Amino acid sequence: QVQLVESGGGSVQAGGSLRLSCAASLYPGSSYCMGWFRRAPGKEREPVAALANDGATSYTDSVKGRFTISKDSAKNSLYLQMNSLKPEDTATYYCAARSCTYCGGAYCSIIQLSYGMDYFGKGTLVTISS
């Protein structure tokens, strides 16, 4: 059974940093495209960052240069380092995974994430005050 559990959310002032973690329990031997999504109050959920099997990363324009997605395969964990946070980053952040045969950058980009994911965690709330 696939399980994604996020942690690390909280409240910080604008300009601050947070590091989100996702403990991923995935089917062994399968390949996955991994990513982070967020849903701001009153808005639809949107992809924020993608991490392909070949290490390629991609980001939505509003977070480029501020957010970094990474993973620790030994710990089965996905991370999102968020720096220079802004009030508009306030949202619930979700870890997501999609099983795939080809999981390189061409098949696991920020655009590809918007086409759908197989699994989502329950989310962690991030609140940025001005």
Short mmCIF file of N, CA and C in Angstrom, two decimals:
data_model
loop_
_atom_site.label_atom_id
_atom_site.label_comp_id
_atom_site.label_asym_id
_atom_site.label_seq_id
_atom_site.Cartn_x
_atom_site.Cartn_y
_atom_site.Cartn_z
N GLN A 1 0.85 -1.19 0.00
CA GLN A 1 0.00 0.00 0.00
C GLN A 1 0.88 1.24 0.00
N VAL A 2 0.63 2.13 -0.93
CA VAL A 2 1.41 3.37 -1.02
C VAL A 2 0.93 4.34 0.05
N GLN A 3 1.88 4.95 0.72
CA GLN A 3 1.55 5.94 1.74
C GLN A 3 2.55 7.09 1.65
N LEU A 4 2.01 8.30 1.67
CA LEU A 4 2.83 9.51 1.65
C LEU A 4 2.43 10.36 2.85
N VAL A 5 3.39 10.69 3.69
CA VAL A 5 3.10 11.45 4.91
C VAL A 5 3.99 12.68 4.97
N GLU A 6 3.37 13.84 4.90
CA GLU A 6 4.11 15.10 4.93
C GLU A 6 4.31 15.60 6.36
N SER A 7 5.37 16.37 6.54
CA SER A 7 5.63 17.02 7.82
C SER A 7 6.47 18.26 7.56
N GLY A 8 6.59 19.11 8.56
CA GLY A 8 7.46 20.27 8.45
C GLY A 8 6.76 21.59 8.23
N GLY A 9 5.44 21.55 8.06
CA GLY A 9 4.72 22.79 7.88
C GLY A 9 4.71 23.62 9.16
N GLY A 10 4.27 24.86 9.03
CA GLY A 10 4.21 25.73 10.20
C GLY A 10 3.97 27.17 9.78
N SER A 11 4.16 28.06 10.74
CA SER A 11 3.96 29.48 10.50
C SER A 11 5.28 30.21 10.63
N VAL A 12 5.63 30.98 9.61
CA VAL A 12 6.85 31.78 9.64
C VAL A 12 6.56 33.14 9.03
N GLN A 13 7.45 34.06 9.29
CA GLN A 13 7.31 35.39 8.70
C GLN A 13 7.88 35.41 7.29
N ALA A 14 7.42 36.37 6.53
CA ALA A 14 7.92 36.54 5.17
C ALA A 14 9.44 36.69 5.21
N GLY A 15 10.09 36.04 4.25
CA GLY A 15 11.54 36.04 4.19
C GLY A 15 12.17 34.84 4.87
N GLY A 16 11.39 34.12 5.62
CA GLY A 16 11.88 32.96 6.34
C GLY A 16 11.96 31.72 5.48
N SER A 17 12.32 30.62 6.13
CA SER A 17 12.50 29.34 5.42
C SER A 17 11.79 28.22 6.16
N LEU A 18 11.41 27.23 5.40
CA LEU A 18 10.86 25.99 5.94
C LEU A 18 11.34 24.83 5.08
N ARG A 19 11.45 23.67 5.70
CA ARG A 19 11.79 22.47 4.94
C ARG A 19 10.71 21.44 5.17
N LEU A 20 10.01 21.10 4.11
CA LEU A 20 8.98 20.08 4.17
C LEU A 20 9.59 18.71 3.88
N SER A 21 9.07 17.72 4.58
CA SER A 21 9.51 16.34 4.35
C SER A 21 8.32 15.48 3.99
N CYS A 22 8.59 14.44 3.23
CA CYS A 22 7.56 13.48 2.87
C CYS A 22 8.14 12.08 3.05
N ALA A 23 7.59 11.35 3.99
CA ALA A 23 7.98 9.95 4.18
C ALA A 23 7.17 9.11 3.21
N ALA A 24 7.86 8.48 2.29
CA ALA A 24 7.18 7.76 1.21
C ALA A 24 7.32 6.26 1.37
N SER A 25 6.18 5.62 1.41
CA SER A 25 6.14 4.16 1.41
C SER A 25 5.59 3.74 0.06
N LEU A 26 6.48 3.28 -0.83
CA LEU A 26 6.09 2.97 -2.21
C LEU A 26 6.34 1.50 -2.49
N TYR A 27 5.75 1.01 -3.58
CA TYR A 27 5.96 -0.39 -3.94
C TYR A 27 7.41 -0.59 -4.36
N PRO A 28 8.10 -1.52 -3.73
CA PRO A 28 9.50 -1.77 -4.09
C PRO A 28 9.62 -2.28 -5.51
N GLY A 29 10.66 -1.84 -6.17
CA GLY A 29 10.90 -2.29 -7.54
C GLY A 29 10.16 -1.48 -8.59
N SER A 30 9.28 -0.59 -8.17
CA SER A 30 8.56 0.27 -9.10
C SER A 30 9.24 1.63 -9.19
N SER A 31 9.00 2.32 -10.29
CA SER A 31 9.57 3.65 -10.49
C SER A 31 8.48 4.70 -10.35
N TYR A 32 8.87 5.86 -9.84
CA TYR A 32 7.88 6.90 -9.58
C TYR A 32 8.41 8.27 -9.98
N CYS A 33 7.49 9.07 -10.48
CA CYS A 33 7.70 10.49 -10.64
C CYS A 33 7.18 11.13 -9.34
N MET A 34 7.99 11.96 -8.73
CA MET A 34 7.62 12.55 -7.44
C MET A 34 7.46 14.05 -7.56
N GLY A 35 6.62 14.61 -6.71
CA GLY A 35 6.45 16.05 -6.76
C GLY A 35 5.77 16.61 -5.54
N TRP A 36 5.74 17.93 -5.49
CA TRP A 36 5.02 18.67 -4.46
C TRP A 36 3.95 19.53 -5.13
N PHE A 37 2.78 19.54 -4.52
CA PHE A 37 1.67 20.39 -4.94
C PHE A 37 1.32 21.31 -3.77
N ARG A 38 0.52 22.33 -4.06
CA ARG A 38 -0.02 23.15 -2.99
C ARG A 38 -1.41 23.65 -3.39
N ARG A 39 -2.20 23.88 -2.34
CA ARG A 39 -3.53 24.47 -2.54
C ARG A 39 -3.66 25.65 -1.61
N ALA A 40 -3.71 26.83 -2.19
CA ALA A 40 -3.90 28.06 -1.41
C ALA A 40 -5.39 28.24 -1.13
N PRO A 41 -5.73 28.98 -0.09
CA PRO A 41 -7.14 29.20 0.24
C PRO A 41 -7.90 29.77 -0.96
N GLY A 42 -9.00 29.12 -1.32
CA GLY A 42 -9.84 29.59 -2.40
C GLY A 42 -9.31 29.31 -3.79
N LYS A 43 -8.23 28.55 -3.89
CA LYS A 43 -7.64 28.26 -5.20
C LYS A 43 -7.56 26.76 -5.43
N GLU A 44 -7.32 26.39 -6.68
CA GLU A 44 -7.16 24.99 -7.02
C GLU A 44 -5.74 24.52 -6.66
N ARG A 45 -5.63 23.22 -6.48
CA ARG A 45 -4.32 22.65 -6.21
C ARG A 45 -3.44 22.79 -7.45
N GLU A 46 -2.19 23.16 -7.24
CA GLU A 46 -1.27 23.36 -8.36
C GLU A 46 0.06 22.66 -8.08
N PRO A 47 0.70 22.17 -9.13
CA PRO A 47 2.03 21.58 -8.95
C PRO A 47 3.06 22.66 -8.67
N VAL A 48 3.98 22.35 -7.78
CA VAL A 48 5.00 23.31 -7.37
C VAL A 48 6.39 22.88 -7.84
N ALA A 49 6.70 21.60 -7.66
CA ALA A 49 8.04 21.12 -8.00
C ALA A 49 7.96 19.65 -8.38
N ALA A 50 8.80 19.25 -9.33
CA ALA A 50 8.85 17.87 -9.79
C ALA A 50 10.27 17.34 -9.72
N LEU A 51 10.37 16.04 -9.41
CA LEU A 51 11.68 15.39 -9.36
C LEU A 51 11.59 14.08 -10.13
N ALA A 52 12.36 14.01 -11.21
CA ALA A 52 12.35 12.81 -12.05
C ALA A 52 13.38 11.80 -11.56
N ASN A 53 13.28 10.58 -12.06
CA ASN A 53 14.20 9.51 -11.68
C ASN A 53 15.63 9.80 -12.05
N ASP A 54 15.82 10.57 -13.10
CA ASP A 54 17.18 10.88 -13.52
C ASP A 54 17.75 12.10 -12.80
N GLY A 55 17.01 12.60 -11.81
CA GLY A 55 17.47 13.73 -11.03
C GLY A 55 17.05 15.08 -11.57
N ALA A 56 16.40 15.09 -12.72
CA ALA A 56 15.94 16.36 -13.28
C ALA A 56 14.86 16.96 -12.39
N THR A 57 14.95 18.26 -12.22
CA THR A 57 13.96 18.97 -11.42
C THR A 57 13.32 20.08 -12.25
N SER A 58 12.11 20.42 -11.88
CA SER A 58 11.44 21.54 -12.53
C SER A 58 10.49 22.17 -11.52
N TYR A 59 10.20 23.46 -11.72
CA TYR A 59 9.44 24.22 -10.76
C TYR A 59 8.43 25.13 -11.46
N THR A 60 7.37 25.44 -10.75
CA THR A 60 6.47 26.44 -11.26
C THR A 60 7.19 27.79 -11.16
N ASP A 61 6.87 28.72 -12.06
CA ASP A 61 7.63 29.96 -12.17
C ASP A 61 7.68 30.75 -10.87
N SER A 62 6.62 30.73 -10.10
CA SER A 62 6.55 31.58 -8.92
C SER A 62 7.51 31.15 -7.80
N VAL A 63 8.06 29.95 -7.88
CA VAL A 63 8.97 29.49 -6.82
C VAL A 63 10.39 29.26 -7.30
N LYS A 64 10.64 29.45 -8.58
CA LYS A 64 11.98 29.23 -9.11
C LYS A 64 12.99 30.13 -8.40
N GLY A 65 14.12 29.51 -8.04
CA GLY A 65 15.15 30.25 -7.34
C GLY A 65 14.95 30.33 -5.84
N ARG A 66 13.78 29.92 -5.36
CA ARG A 66 13.49 29.98 -3.92
C ARG A 66 13.26 28.59 -3.32
N PHE A 67 12.68 27.69 -4.09
CA PHE A 67 12.36 26.34 -3.61
C PHE A 67 13.29 25.33 -4.26
N THR A 68 13.62 24.28 -3.51
CA THR A 68 14.44 23.19 -4.03
C THR A 68 13.84 21.85 -3.63
N ILE A 69 13.59 21.01 -4.61
CA ILE A 69 13.09 19.67 -4.35
C ILE A 69 14.26 18.69 -4.36
N SER A 70 14.23 17.73 -3.44
CA SER A 70 15.30 16.75 -3.37
C SER A 70 14.77 15.47 -2.73
N LYS A 71 15.59 14.44 -2.75
CA LYS A 71 15.17 13.20 -2.10
C LYS A 71 16.35 12.51 -1.46
N ASP A 72 16.06 11.65 -0.52
CA ASP A 72 17.05 10.78 0.10
C ASP A 72 16.51 9.37 -0.07
N SER A 73 17.02 8.67 -1.06
CA SER A 73 16.49 7.33 -1.35
C SER A 73 16.69 6.37 -0.19
N ALA A 74 17.78 6.52 0.53
CA ALA A 74 18.06 5.63 1.66
C ALA A 74 17.01 5.78 2.76
N LYS A 75 16.46 6.99 2.86
CA LYS A 75 15.44 7.26 3.87
C LYS A 75 14.03 7.24 3.30
N ASN A 76 13.91 6.93 2.00
CA ASN A 76 12.60 6.94 1.35
C ASN A 76 11.87 8.25 1.62
N SER A 77 12.58 9.32 1.45
CA SER A 77 12.02 10.63 1.78
C SER A 77 12.21 11.62 0.65
N LEU A 78 11.22 12.48 0.51
CA LEU A 78 11.23 13.58 -0.44
C LEU A 78 11.19 14.87 0.36
N TYR A 79 11.89 15.89 -0.13
CA TYR A 79 11.97 17.15 0.60
C TYR A 79 11.62 18.33 -0.30
N LEU A 80 11.21 19.41 0.34
CA LEU A 80 11.03 20.68 -0.34
C LEU A 80 11.60 21.76 0.56
N GLN A 81 12.75 22.29 0.18
CA GLN A 81 13.36 23.39 0.89
C GLN A 81 12.79 24.68 0.34
N MET A 82 12.19 25.48 1.22
CA MET A 82 11.53 26.71 0.79
C MET A 82 12.21 27.89 1.47
N ASN A 83 12.80 28.75 0.67
CA ASN A 83 13.48 29.94 1.18
C ASN A 83 12.79 31.20 0.68
N SER A 84 13.13 32.31 1.31
CA SER A 84 12.57 33.61 0.91
C SER A 84 11.05 33.51 0.77
N LEU A 85 10.42 32.97 1.76
CA LEU A 85 8.98 32.73 1.69
C LEU A 85 8.20 34.02 1.65
N LYS A 86 7.09 33.97 0.92
CA LYS A 86 6.23 35.13 0.73
C LYS A 86 4.82 34.79 1.24
N PRO A 87 4.03 35.80 1.59
CA PRO A 87 2.66 35.51 2.04
C PRO A 87 1.87 34.71 1.01
N GLU A 88 2.14 34.91 -0.26
CA GLU A 88 1.41 34.17 -1.30
C GLU A 88 1.82 32.70 -1.38
N ASP A 89 2.82 32.30 -0.63
CA ASP A 89 3.17 30.87 -0.53
C ASP A 89 2.29 30.14 0.49
N THR A 90 1.48 30.88 1.20
CA THR A 90 0.59 30.26 2.18
C THR A 90 -0.34 29.27 1.49
N ALA A 91 -0.31 28.03 1.96
CA ALA A 91 -1.09 26.97 1.32
C ALA A 91 -0.91 25.67 2.11
N THR A 92 -1.73 24.71 1.77
CA THR A 92 -1.48 23.34 2.22
C THR A 92 -0.64 22.67 1.14
N TYR A 93 0.46 22.07 1.55
CA TYR A 93 1.40 21.45 0.63
C TYR A 93 1.25 19.93 0.67
N TYR A 94 1.23 19.33 -0.52
CA TYR A 94 1.00 17.90 -0.66
C TYR A 94 2.17 17.24 -1.39
N CYS A 95 2.58 16.11 -0.88
CA CYS A 95 3.52 15.25 -1.56
C CYS A 95 2.73 14.35 -2.51
N ALA A 96 3.29 14.05 -3.68
CA ALA A 96 2.56 13.26 -4.65
C ALA A 96 3.49 12.33 -5.41
N ALA A 97 2.94 11.24 -5.90
CA ALA A 97 3.72 10.27 -6.65
C ALA A 97 2.89 9.69 -7.79
N ARG A 98 3.55 9.37 -8.89
CA ARG A 98 2.90 8.71 -10.00
C ARG A 98 3.81 7.59 -10.48
N SER A 99 3.29 6.39 -10.54
CA SER A 99 4.08 5.28 -11.05
C SER A 99 4.28 5.46 -12.55
N CYS A 100 5.43 5.06 -13.02
CA CYS A 100 5.72 5.27 -14.43
C CYS A 100 6.76 4.27 -14.90
N THR A 101 6.70 3.98 -16.20
CA THR A 101 7.71 3.12 -16.81
C THR A 101 8.95 3.94 -17.15
N TYR A 102 8.70 5.10 -17.74
CA TYR A 102 9.78 6.04 -18.06
C TYR A 102 9.60 7.25 -17.17
N CYS A 103 10.54 7.45 -16.27
CA CYS A 103 10.36 8.51 -15.27
C CYS A 103 11.45 9.57 -15.37
N GLY A 104 12.06 9.72 -16.54
CA GLY A 104 13.06 10.75 -16.73
C GLY A 104 12.42 12.12 -16.81
N GLY A 105 13.28 13.11 -16.96
CA GLY A 105 12.82 14.48 -16.92
C GLY A 105 11.75 14.82 -17.95
N ALA A 106 11.81 14.17 -19.11
CA ALA A 106 10.83 14.46 -20.16
C ALA A 106 9.44 13.97 -19.79
N TYR A 107 9.37 13.02 -18.87
CA TYR A 107 8.09 12.41 -18.49
C TYR A 107 7.67 12.79 -17.08
N CYS A 108 8.51 13.54 -16.40
CA CYS A 108 8.22 13.94 -15.03
C CYS A 108 8.67 15.37 -14.85
N SER A 109 7.92 16.28 -15.43
CA SER A 109 8.21 17.70 -15.33
C SER A 109 7.04 18.38 -14.64
N ILE A 110 7.18 19.66 -14.38
CA ILE A 110 6.11 20.40 -13.71
C ILE A 110 4.84 20.36 -14.57
N ILE A 111 4.99 20.33 -15.87
CA ILE A 111 3.83 20.23 -16.76
C ILE A 111 3.21 18.84 -16.67
N GLN A 112 4.06 17.82 -16.66
CA GLN A 112 3.58 16.44 -16.57
C GLN A 112 2.82 16.21 -15.27
N LEU A 113 3.25 16.84 -14.19
CA LEU A 113 2.55 16.69 -12.91
C LEU A 113 1.11 17.15 -13.00
N SER A 114 0.88 18.18 -13.80
CA SER A 114 -0.48 18.71 -13.91
C SER A 114 -1.42 17.76 -14.62
N TYR A 115 -0.90 16.73 -15.29
CA TYR A 115 -1.74 15.77 -16.00
C TYR A 115 -2.34 14.73 -15.06
N GLY A 116 -1.81 14.67 -13.85
CA GLY A 116 -2.39 13.75 -12.88
C GLY A 116 -1.35 12.95 -12.15
N MET A 117 -1.64 12.65 -10.91
CA MET A 117 -0.79 11.83 -10.07
C MET A 117 -1.61 10.67 -9.50
N ASP A 118 -0.92 9.61 -9.15
CA ASP A 118 -1.61 8.44 -8.62
C ASP A 118 -1.89 8.54 -7.13
N TYR A 119 -0.97 9.17 -6.41
CA TYR A 119 -1.07 9.19 -4.95
C TYR A 119 -0.77 10.59 -4.41
N PHE A 120 -1.51 10.95 -3.38
CA PHE A 120 -1.27 12.20 -2.66
C PHE A 120 -1.24 11.91 -1.16
N GLY A 121 -0.41 12.70 -0.44
CA GLY A 121 -0.48 12.67 1.01
C GLY A 121 -1.63 13.53 1.49
N LYS A 122 -1.78 13.64 2.80
CA LYS A 122 -2.89 14.42 3.37
C LYS A 122 -2.55 15.90 3.49
N GLY A 123 -1.29 16.25 3.33
CA GLY A 123 -0.90 17.65 3.31
C GLY A 123 -0.38 18.19 4.62
N THR A 124 0.38 19.27 4.51
CA THR A 124 0.88 19.98 5.68
C THR A 124 0.71 21.47 5.41
N LEU A 125 0.23 22.20 6.43
CA LEU A 125 -0.13 23.60 6.25
C LEU A 125 1.07 24.51 6.46
N VAL A 126 1.25 25.42 5.52
CA VAL A 126 2.30 26.43 5.59
C VAL A 126 1.63 27.80 5.59
N THR A 127 1.94 28.60 6.61
CA THR A 127 1.35 29.93 6.72
C THR A 127 2.47 30.96 6.82
N ILE A 128 2.45 31.91 5.91
CA ILE A 128 3.47 32.96 5.87
C ILE A 128 2.83 34.29 6.19
N SER A 129 3.33 34.94 7.22
CA SER A 129 2.78 36.23 7.63
C SER A 129 3.68 37.35 7.13
N SER A 130 3.07 38.47 6.84
CA SER A 130 3.82 39.62 6.32
C SER A 130 4.37 40.49 7.43
#
